[in-house]
């Protein structure tokens, strides 16, 4: 089993953005584990997993651990390349299952205030092609070259249903109640937790690159 790097932080903290920036600058091969993307894909393919996950996702709730843990932990163990995990573990139960399986990750905690998350969700558009999933903004941070069209694959850009303001508020509450306690569990096992202030994109990008390359 390879090294595992966990990207941690509120939903909408900008983990995915920092990650795609970094991946453009490196030749190293990583196995990117995004449970959110995996679930969205399962829904698009209308698999049993997708059908089970849908109701939780649309409410901004977490999909139960017994559905997530098996799939993700087996995937991590089988990986031949270092893993970057965006969105796992997100509960104490998931963290415990990961640690019990002998996976001791490095954690990078991306910190931003709630109002930044709310604003980013308001400004985010994503590629409707689930196999692409590229993210853009309606502000001038990362607009597509042609309005409403993905630069990478030419498909249409849409809003994510879980970027709806009410759903975002619920996701932030779920983060505080269920996800934040993961850090304490990790630290109690001696896992190193690095912190990046992700409200300053430029500084955060440099800090993330330094951690990943260091
Ligand atoms: P994300 O794209 O990471 O924000 O994830 C979108 C949705 O997928 C979340 O709101 C959850 O419903 C579900 N999800 C993603 N990761 C997990 C996880 N580790 N455990 C449970 N549900 C998850």
mmCIF file of C-alpha atoms and ligand atoms in Angstrom:
data_model
loop_
_atom_site.group_PDB
_atom_site.id
_atom_site.type_symbol
_atom_site.label_atom_id
_atom_site.label_comp_id
_atom_site.label_asym_id
_atom_site.label_seq_id
_atom_site.Cartn_x
_atom_site.Cartn_y
_atom_site.Cartn_z
ATOM 1 C CA UNK A 1 0.000 0.000 0.000
ATOM 2 C CA UNK A 2 1.169 3.492 -0.881
ATOM 3 C CA UNK A 3 1.254 6.839 0.934
ATOM 4 C CA UNK A 4 -2.133 8.391 1.556
ATOM 5 C CA UNK A 5 -2.680 12.151 1.682
ATOM 6 C CA UNK A 6 -6.049 13.268 2.993
ATOM 7 C CA UNK A 7 -7.378 16.662 1.902
ATOM 8 C CA UNK A 8 -9.556 17.816 4.754
ATOM 9 C CA UNK A 9 -11.876 20.810 5.234
ATOM 10 C CA UNK A 10 -15.396 22.156 4.905
ATOM 11 C CA UNK A 11 -17.337 21.225 1.767
ATOM 12 C CA UNK A 12 -16.516 24.038 -0.652
ATOM 13 C CA UNK A 13 -13.275 24.939 1.125
ATOM 14 C CA UNK A 14 -11.477 24.736 -2.224
ATOM 15 C CA UNK A 15 -9.684 21.396 -1.788
ATOM 16 C CA UNK A 16 -10.528 20.270 -5.325
ATOM 17 C CA UNK A 17 -9.311 23.544 -6.830
ATOM 18 C CA UNK A 18 -5.947 23.382 -5.033
ATOM 19 C CA UNK A 19 -5.622 19.764 -6.099
ATOM 20 C CA UNK A 20 -6.255 20.330 -9.810
ATOM 21 C CA UNK A 21 -3.807 23.281 -9.809
ATOM 22 C CA UNK A 22 -1.151 21.103 -8.202
ATOM 23 C CA UNK A 23 -1.701 18.177 -10.567
ATOM 24 C CA UNK A 24 -1.025 20.456 -13.540
ATOM 25 C CA UNK A 25 2.440 21.205 -12.128
ATOM 26 C CA UNK A 26 3.640 17.685 -11.405
ATOM 27 C CA UNK A 27 4.679 14.628 -13.414
ATOM 28 C CA UNK A 28 4.165 12.341 -10.441
ATOM 29 C CA UNK A 29 1.356 9.827 -10.775
ATOM 30 C CA UNK A 30 -1.276 9.847 -8.047
ATOM 31 C CA UNK A 31 -4.444 7.887 -7.562
ATOM 32 C CA UNK A 32 -7.076 10.555 -6.883
ATOM 33 C CA UNK A 33 -9.856 9.365 -4.648
ATOM 34 C CA UNK A 34 -12.881 11.664 -4.673
ATOM 35 C CA UNK A 35 -15.817 9.966 -3.000
ATOM 36 C CA UNK A 36 -18.112 12.810 -4.104
ATOM 37 C CA UNK A 37 -17.175 12.314 -7.775
ATOM 38 C CA UNK A 38 -17.406 8.546 -7.408
ATOM 39 C CA UNK A 39 -20.937 8.862 -6.021
ATOM 40 C CA UNK A 40 -22.000 11.380 -8.676
ATOM 41 C CA UNK A 41 -20.732 8.980 -11.334
ATOM 42 C CA UNK A 42 -22.602 6.071 -9.712
ATOM 43 C CA UNK A 43 -25.763 8.165 -9.848
ATOM 44 C CA UNK A 44 -25.210 9.063 -13.486
ATOM 45 C CA UNK A 45 -24.768 5.357 -14.261
ATOM 46 C CA UNK A 46 -27.821 4.570 -12.117
ATOM 47 C CA UNK A 47 -26.007 1.811 -10.234
ATOM 48 C CA UNK A 48 -27.236 0.349 -6.946
ATOM 49 C CA UNK A 49 -24.670 2.481 -5.091
ATOM 50 C CA UNK A 50 -25.876 5.597 -6.933
ATOM 51 C CA UNK A 51 -29.496 4.872 -6.097
ATOM 52 C CA UNK A 52 -28.667 4.340 -2.413
ATOM 53 C CA UNK A 53 -26.562 7.526 -2.225
ATOM 54 C CA UNK A 54 -28.938 9.906 -4.028
ATOM 55 C CA UNK A 55 -31.309 10.783 -1.179
ATOM 56 C CA UNK A 56 -28.445 11.596 1.207
ATOM 57 C CA UNK A 57 -26.523 13.688 -1.310
ATOM 58 C CA UNK A 58 -29.514 15.788 -2.324
ATOM 59 C CA UNK A 59 -30.212 16.622 1.319
ATOM 60 C CA UNK A 60 -26.587 17.612 1.962
ATOM 61 C CA UNK A 61 -26.232 14.640 4.323
ATOM 62 C CA UNK A 62 -23.438 12.082 4.380
ATOM 63 C CA UNK A 63 -23.933 8.662 2.857
ATOM 64 C CA UNK A 64 -23.802 6.065 5.696
ATOM 65 C CA UNK A 65 -20.404 4.654 6.651
ATOM 66 C CA UNK A 66 -21.355 1.039 5.897
ATOM 67 C CA UNK A 67 -21.935 1.992 2.256
ATOM 68 C CA UNK A 68 -18.727 4.038 1.945
ATOM 69 C CA UNK A 69 -16.087 2.265 4.045
ATOM 70 C CA UNK A 70 -15.814 -1.054 2.224
ATOM 71 C CA UNK A 71 -15.507 0.453 -1.241
ATOM 72 C CA UNK A 72 -13.005 3.139 -0.283
ATOM 73 C CA UNK A 73 -10.727 1.150 2.004
ATOM 74 C CA UNK A 74 -10.401 -1.725 -0.467
ATOM 75 C CA UNK A 75 -9.592 0.842 -3.163
ATOM 76 C CA UNK A 76 -6.880 2.440 -1.055
ATOM 77 C CA UNK A 77 -5.307 -0.903 -0.186
ATOM 78 C CA UNK A 78 -5.261 -2.006 -3.820
ATOM 79 C CA UNK A 79 -3.668 1.190 -5.129
ATOM 80 C CA UNK A 80 -0.267 0.908 -6.777
ATOM 81 C CA UNK A 81 0.234 4.689 -6.661
ATOM 82 C CA UNK A 82 0.220 7.256 -3.857
ATOM 83 C CA UNK A 83 -3.327 8.308 -3.047
ATOM 84 C CA UNK A 84 -4.746 11.764 -2.626
ATOM 85 C CA UNK A 85 -8.100 11.513 -0.915
ATOM 86 C CA UNK A 86 -10.541 14.394 -1.375
ATOM 87 C CA UNK A 87 -13.515 13.803 0.896
ATOM 88 C CA UNK A 88 -12.602 10.699 2.877
ATOM 89 C CA UNK A 89 -12.690 10.202 5.838
ATOM 90 C CA UNK A 90 -15.623 12.452 6.654
ATOM 91 C CA UNK A 91 -16.847 10.811 9.856
ATOM 92 C CA UNK A 92 -15.209 9.390 12.974
ATOM 93 C CA UNK A 93 -16.440 5.940 11.873
ATOM 94 C CA UNK A 94 -14.670 6.303 8.514
ATOM 95 C CA UNK A 95 -11.477 7.550 10.173
ATOM 96 C CA UNK A 96 -11.549 4.672 12.624
ATOM 97 C CA UNK A 97 -12.082 2.125 9.829
ATOM 98 C CA UNK A 98 -9.155 3.612 7.919
ATOM 99 C CA UNK A 99 -6.840 3.554 10.933
ATOM 100 C CA UNK A 100 -7.986 0.042 11.899
ATOM 101 C CA UNK A 101 -7.027 -1.093 8.382
ATOM 102 C CA UNK A 102 -3.495 0.122 9.119
ATOM 103 C CA UNK A 103 -3.737 3.188 6.861
ATOM 104 C CA UNK A 104 -1.946 6.106 8.551
ATOM 105 C CA UNK A 105 -2.356 9.121 6.277
ATOM 106 C CA UNK A 106 -0.960 12.624 6.232
ATOM 107 C CA UNK A 107 -3.769 15.171 6.635
ATOM 108 C CA UNK A 108 -3.872 18.633 5.067
ATOM 109 C CA UNK A 109 -6.607 20.771 6.595
ATOM 110 C CA UNK A 110 -7.839 23.592 4.309
ATOM 111 C CA UNK A 111 -9.387 26.301 6.455
ATOM 112 C CA UNK A 112 -11.892 28.951 5.324
ATOM 113 C CA UNK A 113 -14.749 30.863 6.982
ATOM 114 C CA UNK A 114 -18.358 29.808 6.326
ATOM 115 C CA UNK A 115 -19.176 32.954 4.329
ATOM 116 C CA UNK A 116 -16.363 32.120 1.865
ATOM 117 C CA UNK A 117 -17.867 28.648 1.365
ATOM 118 C CA UNK A 118 -21.334 30.120 0.824
ATOM 119 C CA UNK A 119 -20.016 32.626 -1.732
ATOM 120 C CA UNK A 120 -17.965 29.984 -3.572
ATOM 121 C CA UNK A 121 -20.977 27.674 -3.829
ATOM 122 C CA UNK A 122 -22.962 30.578 -5.280
ATOM 123 C CA UNK A 123 -20.254 31.210 -7.897
ATOM 124 C CA UNK A 124 -19.482 27.604 -8.852
ATOM 125 C CA UNK A 125 -20.422 25.870 -12.104
ATOM 126 C CA UNK A 126 -19.317 22.380 -13.056
ATOM 127 C CA UNK A 127 -19.095 20.326 -16.229
ATOM 128 C CA UNK A 128 -22.259 18.257 -16.673
ATOM 129 C CA UNK A 129 -20.148 15.409 -18.075
ATOM 130 C CA UNK A 130 -19.572 13.316 -14.952
ATOM 131 C CA UNK A 131 -16.475 11.740 -16.470
ATOM 132 C CA UNK A 132 -14.940 15.230 -16.707
ATOM 133 C CA UNK A 133 -16.425 17.129 -13.755
ATOM 134 C CA UNK A 134 -14.154 20.176 -14.247
ATOM 135 C CA UNK A 135 -15.083 23.123 -12.036
ATOM 136 C CA UNK A 136 -15.323 26.790 -13.105
ATOM 137 C CA UNK A 137 -16.567 30.025 -11.569
ATOM 138 C CA UNK A 138 -19.084 32.614 -12.700
ATOM 139 C CA UNK A 139 -16.754 35.287 -11.268
ATOM 140 C CA UNK A 140 -13.345 36.049 -12.791
ATOM 141 C CA UNK A 141 -11.336 33.512 -10.709
ATOM 142 C CA UNK A 142 -11.673 30.654 -13.208
ATOM 143 C CA UNK A 143 -14.256 31.390 -15.890
ATOM 144 C CA UNK A 144 -14.537 29.087 -18.910
ATOM 145 C CA UNK A 145 -13.192 30.475 -22.199
ATOM 146 C CA UNK A 146 -16.671 30.222 -23.760
ATOM 147 C CA UNK A 147 -19.529 31.027 -21.389
ATOM 148 C CA UNK A 148 -21.432 27.933 -20.273
ATOM 149 C CA UNK A 149 -19.085 25.494 -22.067
ATOM 150 C CA UNK A 150 -16.355 23.282 -20.567
ATOM 151 C CA UNK A 151 -12.832 24.147 -21.855
ATOM 152 C CA UNK A 152 -11.751 20.534 -21.453
ATOM 153 C CA UNK A 153 -14.514 18.520 -23.108
ATOM 154 C CA UNK A 154 -16.960 21.009 -24.658
ATOM 155 C CA UNK A 155 -19.957 19.858 -22.587
ATOM 156 C CA UNK A 156 -22.363 22.255 -20.871
ATOM 157 C CA UNK A 157 -21.641 23.792 -17.473
ATOM 158 C CA UNK A 158 -24.321 23.457 -14.808
ATOM 159 C CA UNK A 159 -24.866 24.227 -11.112
ATOM 160 C CA UNK A 160 -24.433 21.410 -8.632
ATOM 161 C CA UNK A 161 -27.777 20.737 -6.877
ATOM 162 C CA UNK A 162 -25.962 20.596 -3.533
ATOM 163 C CA UNK A 163 -24.667 24.160 -4.066
ATOM 164 C CA UNK A 164 -28.210 25.367 -3.352
ATOM 165 C CA UNK A 165 -27.925 27.801 -0.336
ATOM 166 C CA UNK A 166 -30.114 25.700 1.986
ATOM 167 C CA UNK A 167 -28.199 22.547 1.178
ATOM 168 C CA UNK A 168 -24.886 24.378 1.702
ATOM 169 C CA UNK A 169 -26.027 25.483 5.172
ATOM 170 C CA UNK A 170 -26.893 21.884 6.006
ATOM 171 C CA UNK A 171 -23.561 20.606 4.698
ATOM 172 C CA UNK A 172 -21.702 23.081 6.907
ATOM 173 C CA UNK A 173 -23.649 21.869 9.935
ATOM 174 C CA UNK A 174 -22.932 18.254 9.037
ATOM 175 C CA UNK A 175 -19.241 19.174 8.699
ATOM 176 C CA UNK A 176 -19.135 20.678 12.198
ATOM 177 C CA UNK A 177 -21.055 17.816 13.811
ATOM 178 C CA UNK A 178 -19.685 14.786 11.990
ATOM 179 C CA UNK A 179 -16.496 15.654 10.095
ATOM 180 C CA UNK A 180 -14.527 18.051 12.311
ATOM 181 C CA UNK A 181 -14.141 15.442 15.108
ATOM 182 C CA UNK A 182 -12.107 13.338 12.632
ATOM 183 C CA UNK A 183 -9.097 15.584 13.293
ATOM 184 C CA UNK A 184 -9.023 14.670 16.972
ATOM 185 C CA UNK A 185 -9.145 10.960 16.171
ATOM 186 C CA UNK A 186 -6.324 11.352 13.651
ATOM 187 C CA UNK A 187 -4.171 13.304 16.082
ATOM 188 C CA UNK A 188 -4.764 10.752 18.827
ATOM 189 C CA UNK A 189 -3.170 8.174 16.503
ATOM 190 C CA UNK A 190 -0.172 10.422 15.899
ATOM 191 C CA UNK A 191 -1.250 11.379 12.369
ATOM 192 C CA UNK A 192 0.391 14.622 11.254
ATOM 193 C CA UNK A 193 -2.146 17.356 10.453
ATOM 194 C CA UNK A 194 -0.924 20.337 8.372
ATOM 195 C CA UNK A 195 -3.033 23.482 8.151
ATOM 196 C CA UNK A 196 -3.456 25.755 5.133
ATOM 197 C CA UNK A 197 -5.413 29.033 5.244
ATOM 198 C CA UNK A 198 -7.343 28.644 1.994
ATOM 199 C CA UNK A 199 -8.988 32.082 2.045
ATOM 200 C CA UNK A 200 -5.872 33.440 0.294
ATOM 201 C CA UNK A 201 -5.755 31.346 -2.912
ATOM 202 C CA UNK A 202 -2.308 32.461 -4.077
ATOM 203 C CA UNK A 203 -0.557 31.778 -0.764
ATOM 204 C CA UNK A 204 -2.478 28.539 -0.282
ATOM 205 C CA UNK A 205 -1.464 27.295 -3.734
ATOM 206 C CA UNK A 206 2.221 27.871 -2.922
ATOM 207 C CA UNK A 207 1.912 26.301 0.533
ATOM 208 C CA UNK A 208 0.158 23.241 -0.865
ATOM 209 C CA UNK A 209 2.806 22.777 -3.571
ATOM 210 C CA UNK A 210 5.548 23.051 -0.941
ATOM 211 C CA UNK A 211 3.899 20.393 1.232
ATOM 212 C CA UNK A 212 3.301 18.044 -1.694
ATOM 213 C CA UNK A 213 6.793 18.456 -3.121
ATOM 214 C CA UNK A 214 8.587 18.529 0.223
HETATM 215 P P1 LIG B 1 -18.337 16.352 -2.258
HETATM 216 O O1 LIG B 1 -18.328 16.474 -3.727
HETATM 217 O O2 LIG B 1 -17.061 15.810 -1.706
HETATM 218 O O3 LIG B 1 -18.733 17.610 -1.581
HETATM 219 O O4 LIG B 1 -19.447 15.252 -1.895
HETATM 220 C C1 LIG B 1 -20.805 15.372 -2.329
HETATM 221 C C2 LIG B 1 -21.710 14.495 -1.470
HETATM 222 O O5 LIG B 1 -21.285 13.123 -1.568
HETATM 223 C C3 LIG B 1 -21.688 14.789 0.024
HETATM 224 O O6 LIG B 1 -22.540 15.853 0.379
HETATM 225 C C4 LIG B 1 -22.146 13.451 0.592
HETATM 226 O O7 LIG B 1 -23.536 13.283 0.441
HETATM 227 C C5 LIG B 1 -21.447 12.464 -0.314
HETATM 228 N N1 LIG B 1 -20.117 12.111 0.217
HETATM 229 C C6 LIG B 1 -18.895 12.491 -0.278
HETATM 230 N N2 LIG B 1 -17.883 11.981 0.449
HETATM 231 C C7 LIG B 1 -18.472 11.255 1.445
HETATM 232 C C8 LIG B 1 -17.996 10.478 2.538
HETATM 233 N N3 LIG B 1 -16.682 10.310 2.776
HETATM 234 N N4 LIG B 1 -18.908 9.898 3.349
HETATM 235 C C9 LIG B 1 -20.229 10.013 3.132
HETATM 236 N N5 LIG B 1 -20.754 10.727 2.138
HETATM 237 C C10 LIG B 1 -19.894 11.341 1.288
#
